[in-house]
Coordinates of C-alpha atoms and ligand atoms in Angstrom, one line a residue:
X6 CA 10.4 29.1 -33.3
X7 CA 8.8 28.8 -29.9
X8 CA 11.0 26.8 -27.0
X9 CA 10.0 23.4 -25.1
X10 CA 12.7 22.2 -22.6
X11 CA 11.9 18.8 -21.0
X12 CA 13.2 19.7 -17.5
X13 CA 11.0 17.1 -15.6
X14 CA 9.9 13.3 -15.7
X15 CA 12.0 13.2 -18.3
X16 CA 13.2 9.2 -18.5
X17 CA 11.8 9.0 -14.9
X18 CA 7.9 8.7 -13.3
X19 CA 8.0 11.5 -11.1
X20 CA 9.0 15.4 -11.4
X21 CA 6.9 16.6 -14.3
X22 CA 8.4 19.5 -15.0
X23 CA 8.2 21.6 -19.2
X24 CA 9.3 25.1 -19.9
X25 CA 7.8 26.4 -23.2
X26 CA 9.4 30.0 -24.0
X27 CA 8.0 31.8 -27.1
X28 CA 10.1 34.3 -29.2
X29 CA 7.6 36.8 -28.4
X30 CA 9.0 36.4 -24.7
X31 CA 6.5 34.6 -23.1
X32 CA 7.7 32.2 -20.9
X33 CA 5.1 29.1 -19.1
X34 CA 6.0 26.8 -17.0
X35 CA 3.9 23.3 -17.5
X36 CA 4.0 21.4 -14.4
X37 CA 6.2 21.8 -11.2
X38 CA 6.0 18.2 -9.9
X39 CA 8.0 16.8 -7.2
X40 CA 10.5 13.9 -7.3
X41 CA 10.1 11.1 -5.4
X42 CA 11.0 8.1 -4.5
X43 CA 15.0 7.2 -4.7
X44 CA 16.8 9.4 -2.2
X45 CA 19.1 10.9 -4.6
X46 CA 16.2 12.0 -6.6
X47 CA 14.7 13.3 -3.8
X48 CA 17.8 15.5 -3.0
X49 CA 17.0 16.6 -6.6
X50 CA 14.5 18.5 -5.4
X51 CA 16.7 20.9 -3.6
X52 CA 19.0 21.9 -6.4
X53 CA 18.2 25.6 -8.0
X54 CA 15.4 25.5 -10.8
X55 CA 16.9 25.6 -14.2
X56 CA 15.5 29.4 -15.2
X57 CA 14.8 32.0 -13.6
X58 CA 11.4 31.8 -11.4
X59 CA 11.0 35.4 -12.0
X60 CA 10.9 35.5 -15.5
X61 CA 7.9 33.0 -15.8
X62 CA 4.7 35.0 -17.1
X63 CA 2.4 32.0 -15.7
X64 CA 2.5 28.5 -14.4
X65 CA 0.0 25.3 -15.8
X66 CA -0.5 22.2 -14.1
X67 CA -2.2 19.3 -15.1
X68 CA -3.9 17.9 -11.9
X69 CA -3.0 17.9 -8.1
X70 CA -0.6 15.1 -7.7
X71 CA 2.9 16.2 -6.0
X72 CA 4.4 14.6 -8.6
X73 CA 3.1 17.5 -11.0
X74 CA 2.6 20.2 -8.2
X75 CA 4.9 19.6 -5.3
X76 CA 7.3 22.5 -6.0
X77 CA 5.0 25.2 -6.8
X78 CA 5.4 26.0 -3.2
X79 CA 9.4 26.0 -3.6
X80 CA 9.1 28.4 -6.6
X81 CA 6.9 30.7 -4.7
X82 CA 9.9 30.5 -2.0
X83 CA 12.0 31.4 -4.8
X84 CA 9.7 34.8 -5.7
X85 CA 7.3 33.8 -8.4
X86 CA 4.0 35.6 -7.8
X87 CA 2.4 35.1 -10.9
X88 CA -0.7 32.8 -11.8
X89 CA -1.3 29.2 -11.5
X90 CA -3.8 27.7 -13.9
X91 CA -5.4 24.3 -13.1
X92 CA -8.8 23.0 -13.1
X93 CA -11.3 23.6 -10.5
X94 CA -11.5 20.7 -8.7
X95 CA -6.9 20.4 -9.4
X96 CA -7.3 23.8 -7.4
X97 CA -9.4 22.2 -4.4
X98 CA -7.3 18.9 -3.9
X99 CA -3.9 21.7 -4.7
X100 CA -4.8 22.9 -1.2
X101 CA -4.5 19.6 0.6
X102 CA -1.9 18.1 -1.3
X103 CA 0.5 21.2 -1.1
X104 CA -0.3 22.0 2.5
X105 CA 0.3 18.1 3.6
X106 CA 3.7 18.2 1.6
X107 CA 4.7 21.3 3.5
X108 CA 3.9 19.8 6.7
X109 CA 6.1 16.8 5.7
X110 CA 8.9 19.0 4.6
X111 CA 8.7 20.8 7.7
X112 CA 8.9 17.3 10.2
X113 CA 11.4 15.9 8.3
X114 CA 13.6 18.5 8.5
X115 CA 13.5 18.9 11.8
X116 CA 14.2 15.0 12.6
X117 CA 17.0 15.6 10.1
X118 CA 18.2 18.6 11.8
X119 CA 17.8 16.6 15.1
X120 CA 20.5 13.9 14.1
X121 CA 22.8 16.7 12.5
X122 CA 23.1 18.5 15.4
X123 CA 24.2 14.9 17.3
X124 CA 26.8 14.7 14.7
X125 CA 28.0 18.4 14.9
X126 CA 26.6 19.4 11.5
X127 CA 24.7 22.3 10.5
X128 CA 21.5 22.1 10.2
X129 CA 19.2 22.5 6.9
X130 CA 16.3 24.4 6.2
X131 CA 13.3 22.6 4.6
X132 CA 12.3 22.6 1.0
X133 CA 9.7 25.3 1.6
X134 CA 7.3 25.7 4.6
X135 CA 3.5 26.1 5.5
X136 CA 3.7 29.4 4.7
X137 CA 5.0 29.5 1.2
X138 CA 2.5 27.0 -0.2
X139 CA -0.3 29.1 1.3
X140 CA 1.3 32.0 -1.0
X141 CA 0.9 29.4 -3.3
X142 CA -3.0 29.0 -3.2
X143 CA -3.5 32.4 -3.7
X144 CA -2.0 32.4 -7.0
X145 CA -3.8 29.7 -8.2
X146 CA -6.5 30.8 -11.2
X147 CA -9.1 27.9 -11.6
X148 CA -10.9 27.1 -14.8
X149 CA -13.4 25.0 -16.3
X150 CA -12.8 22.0 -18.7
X151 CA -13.0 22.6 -22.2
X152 CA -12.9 26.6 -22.3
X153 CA -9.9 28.2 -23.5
X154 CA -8.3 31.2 -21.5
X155 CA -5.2 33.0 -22.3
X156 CA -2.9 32.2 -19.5
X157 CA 0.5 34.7 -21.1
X158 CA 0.4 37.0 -24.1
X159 CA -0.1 34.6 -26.8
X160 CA -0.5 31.7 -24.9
X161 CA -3.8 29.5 -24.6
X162 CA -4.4 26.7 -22.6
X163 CA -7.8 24.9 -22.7
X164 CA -7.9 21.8 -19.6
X165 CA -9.7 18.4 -21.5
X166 CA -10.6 15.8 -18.5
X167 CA -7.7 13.4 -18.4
X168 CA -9.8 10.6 -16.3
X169 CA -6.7 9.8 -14.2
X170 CA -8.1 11.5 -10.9
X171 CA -10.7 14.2 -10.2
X172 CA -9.7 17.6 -11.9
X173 CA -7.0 15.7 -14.1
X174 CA -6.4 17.6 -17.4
X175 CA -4.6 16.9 -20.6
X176 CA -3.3 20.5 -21.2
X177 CA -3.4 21.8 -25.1
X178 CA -1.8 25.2 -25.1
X179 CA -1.5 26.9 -28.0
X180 CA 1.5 29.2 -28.8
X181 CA 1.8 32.0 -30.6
X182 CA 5.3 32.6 -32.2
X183 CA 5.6 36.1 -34.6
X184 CA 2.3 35.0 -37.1
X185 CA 2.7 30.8 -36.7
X186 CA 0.2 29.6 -34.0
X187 CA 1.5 26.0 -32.7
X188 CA -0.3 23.6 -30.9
X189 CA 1.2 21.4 -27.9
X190 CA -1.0 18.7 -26.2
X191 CA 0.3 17.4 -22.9
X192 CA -1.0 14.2 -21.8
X193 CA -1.0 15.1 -18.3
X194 CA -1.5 11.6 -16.7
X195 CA -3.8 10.1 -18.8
X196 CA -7.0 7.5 -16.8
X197 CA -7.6 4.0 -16.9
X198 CA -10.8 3.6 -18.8
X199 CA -12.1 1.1 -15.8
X200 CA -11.6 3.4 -13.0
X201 CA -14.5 4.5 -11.4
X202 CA -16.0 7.6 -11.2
X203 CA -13.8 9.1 -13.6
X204 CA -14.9 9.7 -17.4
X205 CA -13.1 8.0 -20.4
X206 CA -9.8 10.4 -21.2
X207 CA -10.7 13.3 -23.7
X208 CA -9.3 12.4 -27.2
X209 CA -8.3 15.3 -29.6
X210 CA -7.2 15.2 -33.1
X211 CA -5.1 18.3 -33.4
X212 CA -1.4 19.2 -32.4
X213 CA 2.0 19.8 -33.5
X214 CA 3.4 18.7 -30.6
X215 CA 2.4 15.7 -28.3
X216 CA 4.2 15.0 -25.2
X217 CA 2.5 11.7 -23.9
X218 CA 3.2 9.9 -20.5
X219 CA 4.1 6.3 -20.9
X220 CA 3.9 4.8 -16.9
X221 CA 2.6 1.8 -18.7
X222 CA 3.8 2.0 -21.9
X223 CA 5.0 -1.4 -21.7
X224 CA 2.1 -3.3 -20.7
X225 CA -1.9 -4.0 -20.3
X226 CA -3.3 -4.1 -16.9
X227 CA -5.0 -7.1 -16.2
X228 CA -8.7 -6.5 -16.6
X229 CA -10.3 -5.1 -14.2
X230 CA -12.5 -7.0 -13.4
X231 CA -10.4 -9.6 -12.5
X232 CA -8.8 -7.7 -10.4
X233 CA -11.9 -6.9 -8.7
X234 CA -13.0 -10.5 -8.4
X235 CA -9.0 -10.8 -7.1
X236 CA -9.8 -8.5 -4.6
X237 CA -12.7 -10.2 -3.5
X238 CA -11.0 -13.5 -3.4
X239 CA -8.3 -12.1 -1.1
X240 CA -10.9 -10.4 1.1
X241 CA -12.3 -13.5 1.6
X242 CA -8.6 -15.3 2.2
X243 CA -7.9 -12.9 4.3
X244 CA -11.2 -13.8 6.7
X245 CA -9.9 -17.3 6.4
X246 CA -6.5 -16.6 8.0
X247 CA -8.1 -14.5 10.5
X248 CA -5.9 -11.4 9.9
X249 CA -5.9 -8.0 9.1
X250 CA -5.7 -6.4 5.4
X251 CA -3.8 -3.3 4.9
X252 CA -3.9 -1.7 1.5
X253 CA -1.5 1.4 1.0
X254 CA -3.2 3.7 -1.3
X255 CA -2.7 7.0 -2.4
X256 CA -4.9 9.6 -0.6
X257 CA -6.5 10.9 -3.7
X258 CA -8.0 8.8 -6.5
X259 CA -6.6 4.8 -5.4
X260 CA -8.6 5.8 -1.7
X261 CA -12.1 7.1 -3.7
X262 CA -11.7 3.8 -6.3
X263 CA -11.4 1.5 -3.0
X264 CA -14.1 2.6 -1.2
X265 CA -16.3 2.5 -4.4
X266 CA -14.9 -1.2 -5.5
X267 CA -15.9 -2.2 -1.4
X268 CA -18.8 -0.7 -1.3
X269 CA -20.1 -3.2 -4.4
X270 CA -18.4 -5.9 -2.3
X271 CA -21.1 -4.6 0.6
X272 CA -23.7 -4.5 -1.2
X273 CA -23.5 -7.7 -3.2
X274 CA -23.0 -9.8 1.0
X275 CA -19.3 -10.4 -0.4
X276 CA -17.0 -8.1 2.0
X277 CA -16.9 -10.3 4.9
X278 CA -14.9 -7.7 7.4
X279 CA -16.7 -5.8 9.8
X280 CA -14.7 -3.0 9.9
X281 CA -13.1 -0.9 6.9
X282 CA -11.1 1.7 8.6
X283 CA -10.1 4.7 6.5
X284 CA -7.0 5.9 8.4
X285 CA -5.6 8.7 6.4
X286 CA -7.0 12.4 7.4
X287 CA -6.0 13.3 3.6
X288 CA -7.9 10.8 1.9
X289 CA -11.1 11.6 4.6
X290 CA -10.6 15.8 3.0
X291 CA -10.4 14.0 -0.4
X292 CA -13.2 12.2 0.1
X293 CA -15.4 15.9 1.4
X294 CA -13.8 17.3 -2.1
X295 CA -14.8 14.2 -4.2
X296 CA -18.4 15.0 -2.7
X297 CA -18.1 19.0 -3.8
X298 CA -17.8 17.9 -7.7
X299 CA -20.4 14.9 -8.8
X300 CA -21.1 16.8 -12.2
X301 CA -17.9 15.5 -13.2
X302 CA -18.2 11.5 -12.6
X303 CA -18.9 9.4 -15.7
X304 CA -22.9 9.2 -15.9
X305 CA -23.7 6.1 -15.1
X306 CA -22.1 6.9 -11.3
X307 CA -24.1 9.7 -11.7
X308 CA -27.2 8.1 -12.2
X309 CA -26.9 5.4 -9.4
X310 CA -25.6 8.1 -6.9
X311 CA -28.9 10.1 -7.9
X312 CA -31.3 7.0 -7.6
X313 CA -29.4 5.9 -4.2
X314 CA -29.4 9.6 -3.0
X315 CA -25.2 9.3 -2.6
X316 CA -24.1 12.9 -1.1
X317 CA -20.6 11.5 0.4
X318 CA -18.1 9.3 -1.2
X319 CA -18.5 7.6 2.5
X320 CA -22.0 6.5 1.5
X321 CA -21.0 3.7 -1.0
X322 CA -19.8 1.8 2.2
X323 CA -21.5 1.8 5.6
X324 CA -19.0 0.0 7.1
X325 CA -16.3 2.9 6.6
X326 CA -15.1 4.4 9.5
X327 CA -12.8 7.5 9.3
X328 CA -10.1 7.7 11.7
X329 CA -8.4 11.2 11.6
X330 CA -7.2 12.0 14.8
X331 CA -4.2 10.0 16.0
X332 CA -5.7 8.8 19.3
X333 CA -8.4 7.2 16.4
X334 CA -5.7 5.9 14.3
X335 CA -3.6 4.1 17.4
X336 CA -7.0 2.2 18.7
X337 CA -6.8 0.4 15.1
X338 CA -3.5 -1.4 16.9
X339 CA -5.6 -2.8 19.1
X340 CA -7.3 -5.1 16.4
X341 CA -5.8 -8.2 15.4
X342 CA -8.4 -9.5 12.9
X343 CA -11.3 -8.8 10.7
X344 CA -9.9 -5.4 9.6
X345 CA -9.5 -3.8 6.4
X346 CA -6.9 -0.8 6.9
X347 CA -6.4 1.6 4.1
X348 CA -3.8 4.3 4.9
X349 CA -1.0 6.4 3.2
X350 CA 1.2 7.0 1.5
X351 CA 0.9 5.1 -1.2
X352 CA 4.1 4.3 -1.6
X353 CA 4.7 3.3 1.7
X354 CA 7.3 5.7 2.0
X355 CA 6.0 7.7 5.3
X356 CA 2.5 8.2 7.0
X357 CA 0.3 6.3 9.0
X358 CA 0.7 2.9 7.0
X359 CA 4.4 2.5 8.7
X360 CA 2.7 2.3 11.9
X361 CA 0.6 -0.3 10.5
X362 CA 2.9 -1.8 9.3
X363 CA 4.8 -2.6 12.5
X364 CA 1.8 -4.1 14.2
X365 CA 0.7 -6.3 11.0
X366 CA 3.9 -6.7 8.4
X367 CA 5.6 -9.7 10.0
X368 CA 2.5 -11.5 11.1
X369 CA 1.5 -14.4 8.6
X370 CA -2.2 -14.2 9.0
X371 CA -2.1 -10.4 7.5
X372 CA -2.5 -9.8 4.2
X373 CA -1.0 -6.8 2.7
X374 CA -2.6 -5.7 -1.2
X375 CA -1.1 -3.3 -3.4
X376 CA -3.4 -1.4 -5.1
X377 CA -0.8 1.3 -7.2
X378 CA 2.5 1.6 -9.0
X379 CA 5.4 1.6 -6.6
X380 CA 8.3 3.8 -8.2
X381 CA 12.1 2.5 -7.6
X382 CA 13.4 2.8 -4.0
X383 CA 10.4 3.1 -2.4
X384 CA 9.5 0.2 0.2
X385 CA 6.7 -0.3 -1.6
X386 CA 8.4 -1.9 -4.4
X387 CA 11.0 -3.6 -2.0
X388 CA 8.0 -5.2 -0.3
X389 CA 6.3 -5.7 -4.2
X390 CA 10.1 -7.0 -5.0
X391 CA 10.1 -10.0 -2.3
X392 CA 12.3 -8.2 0.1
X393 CA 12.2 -10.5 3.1
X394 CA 12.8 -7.4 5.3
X395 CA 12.2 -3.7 5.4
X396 CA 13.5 -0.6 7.3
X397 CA 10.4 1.5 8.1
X398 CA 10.1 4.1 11.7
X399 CA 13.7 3.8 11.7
X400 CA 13.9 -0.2 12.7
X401 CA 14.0 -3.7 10.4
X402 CA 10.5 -5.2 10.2
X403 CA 10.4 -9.0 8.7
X404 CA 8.0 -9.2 5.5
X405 CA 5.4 -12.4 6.6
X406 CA 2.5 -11.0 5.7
X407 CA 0.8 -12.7 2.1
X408 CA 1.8 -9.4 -0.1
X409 CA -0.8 -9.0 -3.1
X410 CA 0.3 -6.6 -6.3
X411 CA -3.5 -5.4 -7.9
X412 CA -2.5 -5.0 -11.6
X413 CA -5.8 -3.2 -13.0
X414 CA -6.8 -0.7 -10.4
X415 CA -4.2 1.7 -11.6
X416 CA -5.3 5.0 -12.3
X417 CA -3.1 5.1 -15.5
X418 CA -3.7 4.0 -19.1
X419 CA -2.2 0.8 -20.1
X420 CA -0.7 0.4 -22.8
X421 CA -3.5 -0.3 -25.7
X422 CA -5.6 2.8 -24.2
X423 CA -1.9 4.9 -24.8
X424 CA -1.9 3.4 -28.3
X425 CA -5.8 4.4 -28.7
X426 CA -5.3 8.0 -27.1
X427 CA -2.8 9.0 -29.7
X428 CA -4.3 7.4 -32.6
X429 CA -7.1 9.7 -32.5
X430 CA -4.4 13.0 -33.5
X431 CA -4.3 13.7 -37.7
X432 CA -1.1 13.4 -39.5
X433 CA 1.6 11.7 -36.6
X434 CA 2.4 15.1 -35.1
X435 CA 5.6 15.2 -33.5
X436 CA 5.6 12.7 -30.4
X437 CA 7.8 13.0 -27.4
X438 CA 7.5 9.9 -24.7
X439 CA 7.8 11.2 -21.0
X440 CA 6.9 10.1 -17.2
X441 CA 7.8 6.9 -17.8
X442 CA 10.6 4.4 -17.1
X443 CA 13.0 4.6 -19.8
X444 CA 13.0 0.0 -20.6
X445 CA 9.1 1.1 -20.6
X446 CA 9.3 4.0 -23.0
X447 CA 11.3 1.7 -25.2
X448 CA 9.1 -1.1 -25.4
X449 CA 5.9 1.7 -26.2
X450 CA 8.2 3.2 -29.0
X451 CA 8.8 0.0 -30.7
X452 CA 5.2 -1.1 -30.3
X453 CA 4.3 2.7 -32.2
X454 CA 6.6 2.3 -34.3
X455 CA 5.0 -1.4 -35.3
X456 CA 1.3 -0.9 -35.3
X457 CA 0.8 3.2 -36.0
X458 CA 4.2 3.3 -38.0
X459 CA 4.9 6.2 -36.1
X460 CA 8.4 7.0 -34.7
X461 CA 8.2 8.3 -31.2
X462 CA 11.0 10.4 -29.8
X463 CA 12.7 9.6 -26.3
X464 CA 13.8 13.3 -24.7
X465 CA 17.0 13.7 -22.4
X466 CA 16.8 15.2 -19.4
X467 CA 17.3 19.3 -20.3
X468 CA 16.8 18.8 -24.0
X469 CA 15.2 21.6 -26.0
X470 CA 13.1 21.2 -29.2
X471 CA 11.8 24.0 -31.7
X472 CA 8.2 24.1 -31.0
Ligands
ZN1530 ZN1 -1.1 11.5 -11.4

């Protein structure tokens, strides 16, 4: 029997990470995501990988988040050379995604190392650096959706569109052990069905072996378009108060649905700001590679961007103004009302929306919306959470601002479209729950276990299963 180890995301939302080892000796890695959020998962990141980076024949990842690809560069530190397979467009936003992390790696190392030395301890070297995760992109093999390609002897992988964020894949790889041929489907992050843009997630009825995220798995969103009519409502609040409106979103996919979602607002004489500033140079490259790939937007985008002669992302909203340089980004302290702000990271955890922050958090007549999931430790979810105060550029800001949690512009299925995705596979293959909070992966294995009668399995971290 073929090998799957669930080394990654395992009980947890970030750090995809699968190692599927066939008897034949080929050895894949699927995914090489990143942890985030709590610090002491974040210092997870630095401990040794759990094989040997050399013995991998290939790597797959599922689509550009750093939660799936944001040690790729750290194994190509660690002297894996071979190929990494991921969908065109995956391999376009890789670049900016793995480059940015780098960059972050690099800085906050050296503020770390900065404060070591005052303390008379020895400095540390950063997770990887600029360099190793432009080894990285040259390793990468891009491939089209739905087209098979043998990735190790006896391996297959064909990409299905995940609709979760442009490139997103649910991964079927097929394994060849001695004469048996078994079939693992990977979720990869699986779409809301009412995101923009995006097509509906590709269902398949084959597999021996699901692994299926669950970042939901405990809930609905709200609909969305209430949440778009919410939206609209606090736009108009926010006029009202006479404030600002600063929306932390995720560079790639939250950024793209935003500008879509305010662009109808435009349109329709309901986005009563003058000014939506788009202050993140990631999401601004996002946006260029968004542009690069229209032929894989759902068709009815396709067909108003074609009758409204849409080339840019940036054309849905003519009051968008880009901001990347910092000089750019610092005027935007200067304004004390009528703004919308969108900036990263997402999370809140770093990047221009600190600075933001300082000028807008503690004032009452700001309004601050939450368009995404905010994982555990992050001051995101402190902020989400109520906290009255929060530690952000190294000093205490005070939480006035009227904070907003969007529930249906995530860019994950709910749990109904979870229950639909699967329901579509023949016979209950094998189901393994992962990405997901373990009270949430409860809750989705009771509710499968109610309506499909279908018991779904709950890995521990480092488990192996016969595939
Ligand atoms: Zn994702």
């Amino acid at each position: 029997m073929a090998l799957l180890s669930f080394l990654g995301a395992i009980q947890q939302v970030t750090g995809s990470c699968y190692l599927v080892e066939s008897r034949d000796g080929a050895k894949v890695l699927l995914e090489c995501g990143m942890r985030q959020g709590r610090r002491e998962d974040e210092e997870g990141n630095r401990g040794a990988f759990a094989f040997d980076p050399l013995s991998l024949d290939a790597v797959v990842v599922s689509h550009a988040h750093i939660d799936h690809t944001g040690l790729l560069p750290k194994l190509v530190s660690a002297g894996y050379r071979g190929p990494v397979f991921a969908t065109n467009a995956t391999c376009e936003l890789m670049e900016l995604m793995l480059l940015d992390a780098a960059n972050i790696q690099e800085k906050d190392t050296e503020w770390e190392n900065k404060w070591r030395a005052r303390l008379g301890k020895a400095p540390i070297d950063p997770l990887y650096t600029t360099e190793d995760a432009e080894q990285t992109l040259k390793q990468r093999r891009p491939q089209k959706y739905d087209q098979p390609c043998e990735v190790a002897p006896g391996v297959q992988v064909t990409f299905h569109d995940a609709g979760h964020i442009l490139g997103s894949a649910i991964v079927e790889m097929q394994v060849q052990d001695h004469h048996l041929t078994r079939r693992l489907v990977f979720s990869g992050d699986l779409g809301n069905s009412c995101s923009p843009l995006m097509r509906k997630a590709t269902t398949l009825d084959q597999a021996d072996v699901i692994l299926m995220e669950s970042t939901y798995g405990d809930r609905d969103h709200r609909s969305s378009s209430e949440t778009i009519e919410e939206l609209a409502e606090i736009l108009q609040q926010a006029h009202r108060d006479g404030g600002n409106v600063l929306i932390p979103a995720f560079a790639v996919g939250r950024t793209q649905d935003l500008i879509y979602h305010l662009g109808r607002f435009y349109q329709e004489g309901r986005l009563p700001q003058q000014a939506v500033f788009l202050d993140s140079p990631m999401a601004i490259r996002a946006n260029a590679i968004y542009s690069h790939f229209p032929h894989l937007f759902n068709a009815a985008d396709q067909a108003t961007i074609a009758a409204n002669h849409i080339k840019r992302i940036e054309d849905w909203l003519p009051v968008l103004r880009c901001t990347p340089t910092p000089e750019e980004s610092m005027a935007i302290n200067r304004i004390k009302s009528g703004a919308v702000i969108i900036a990263g990271s997402g999370m809140c955890t770093g990047g221009r929306i600190a600075h933001h922050f300082k000028h807008n958090l503690w004032r009452s007549d700001c309004h601050v919306v939450f368009p995404g999931f905010q994982a555990r430790g992050t001051p995101g979810r402190a902020i989400v959470e109520g906290a009255s105060t929060v530690k952000m550029l190294h000093q205490r800001i005070a939480v006035k601002a009227q904070v907003h949690t969007l529930g249906g512009f995530s860019a994950h299925a709910g749990q109904s479209q979870l229950l639909d995705w699967v329901s579509h596979f023949d016979h209950h293959p094998e189901l393994y729950l992962v990405h997901g909070e373990l009270e949430k992966m409860q809750i989705l294995q009771q509710v499968l276990r109610e309506r499909l009668n279908w018991i779904a399995n709950i890995p521990e971290p480092g488990e192996q299963i016969a595939l």
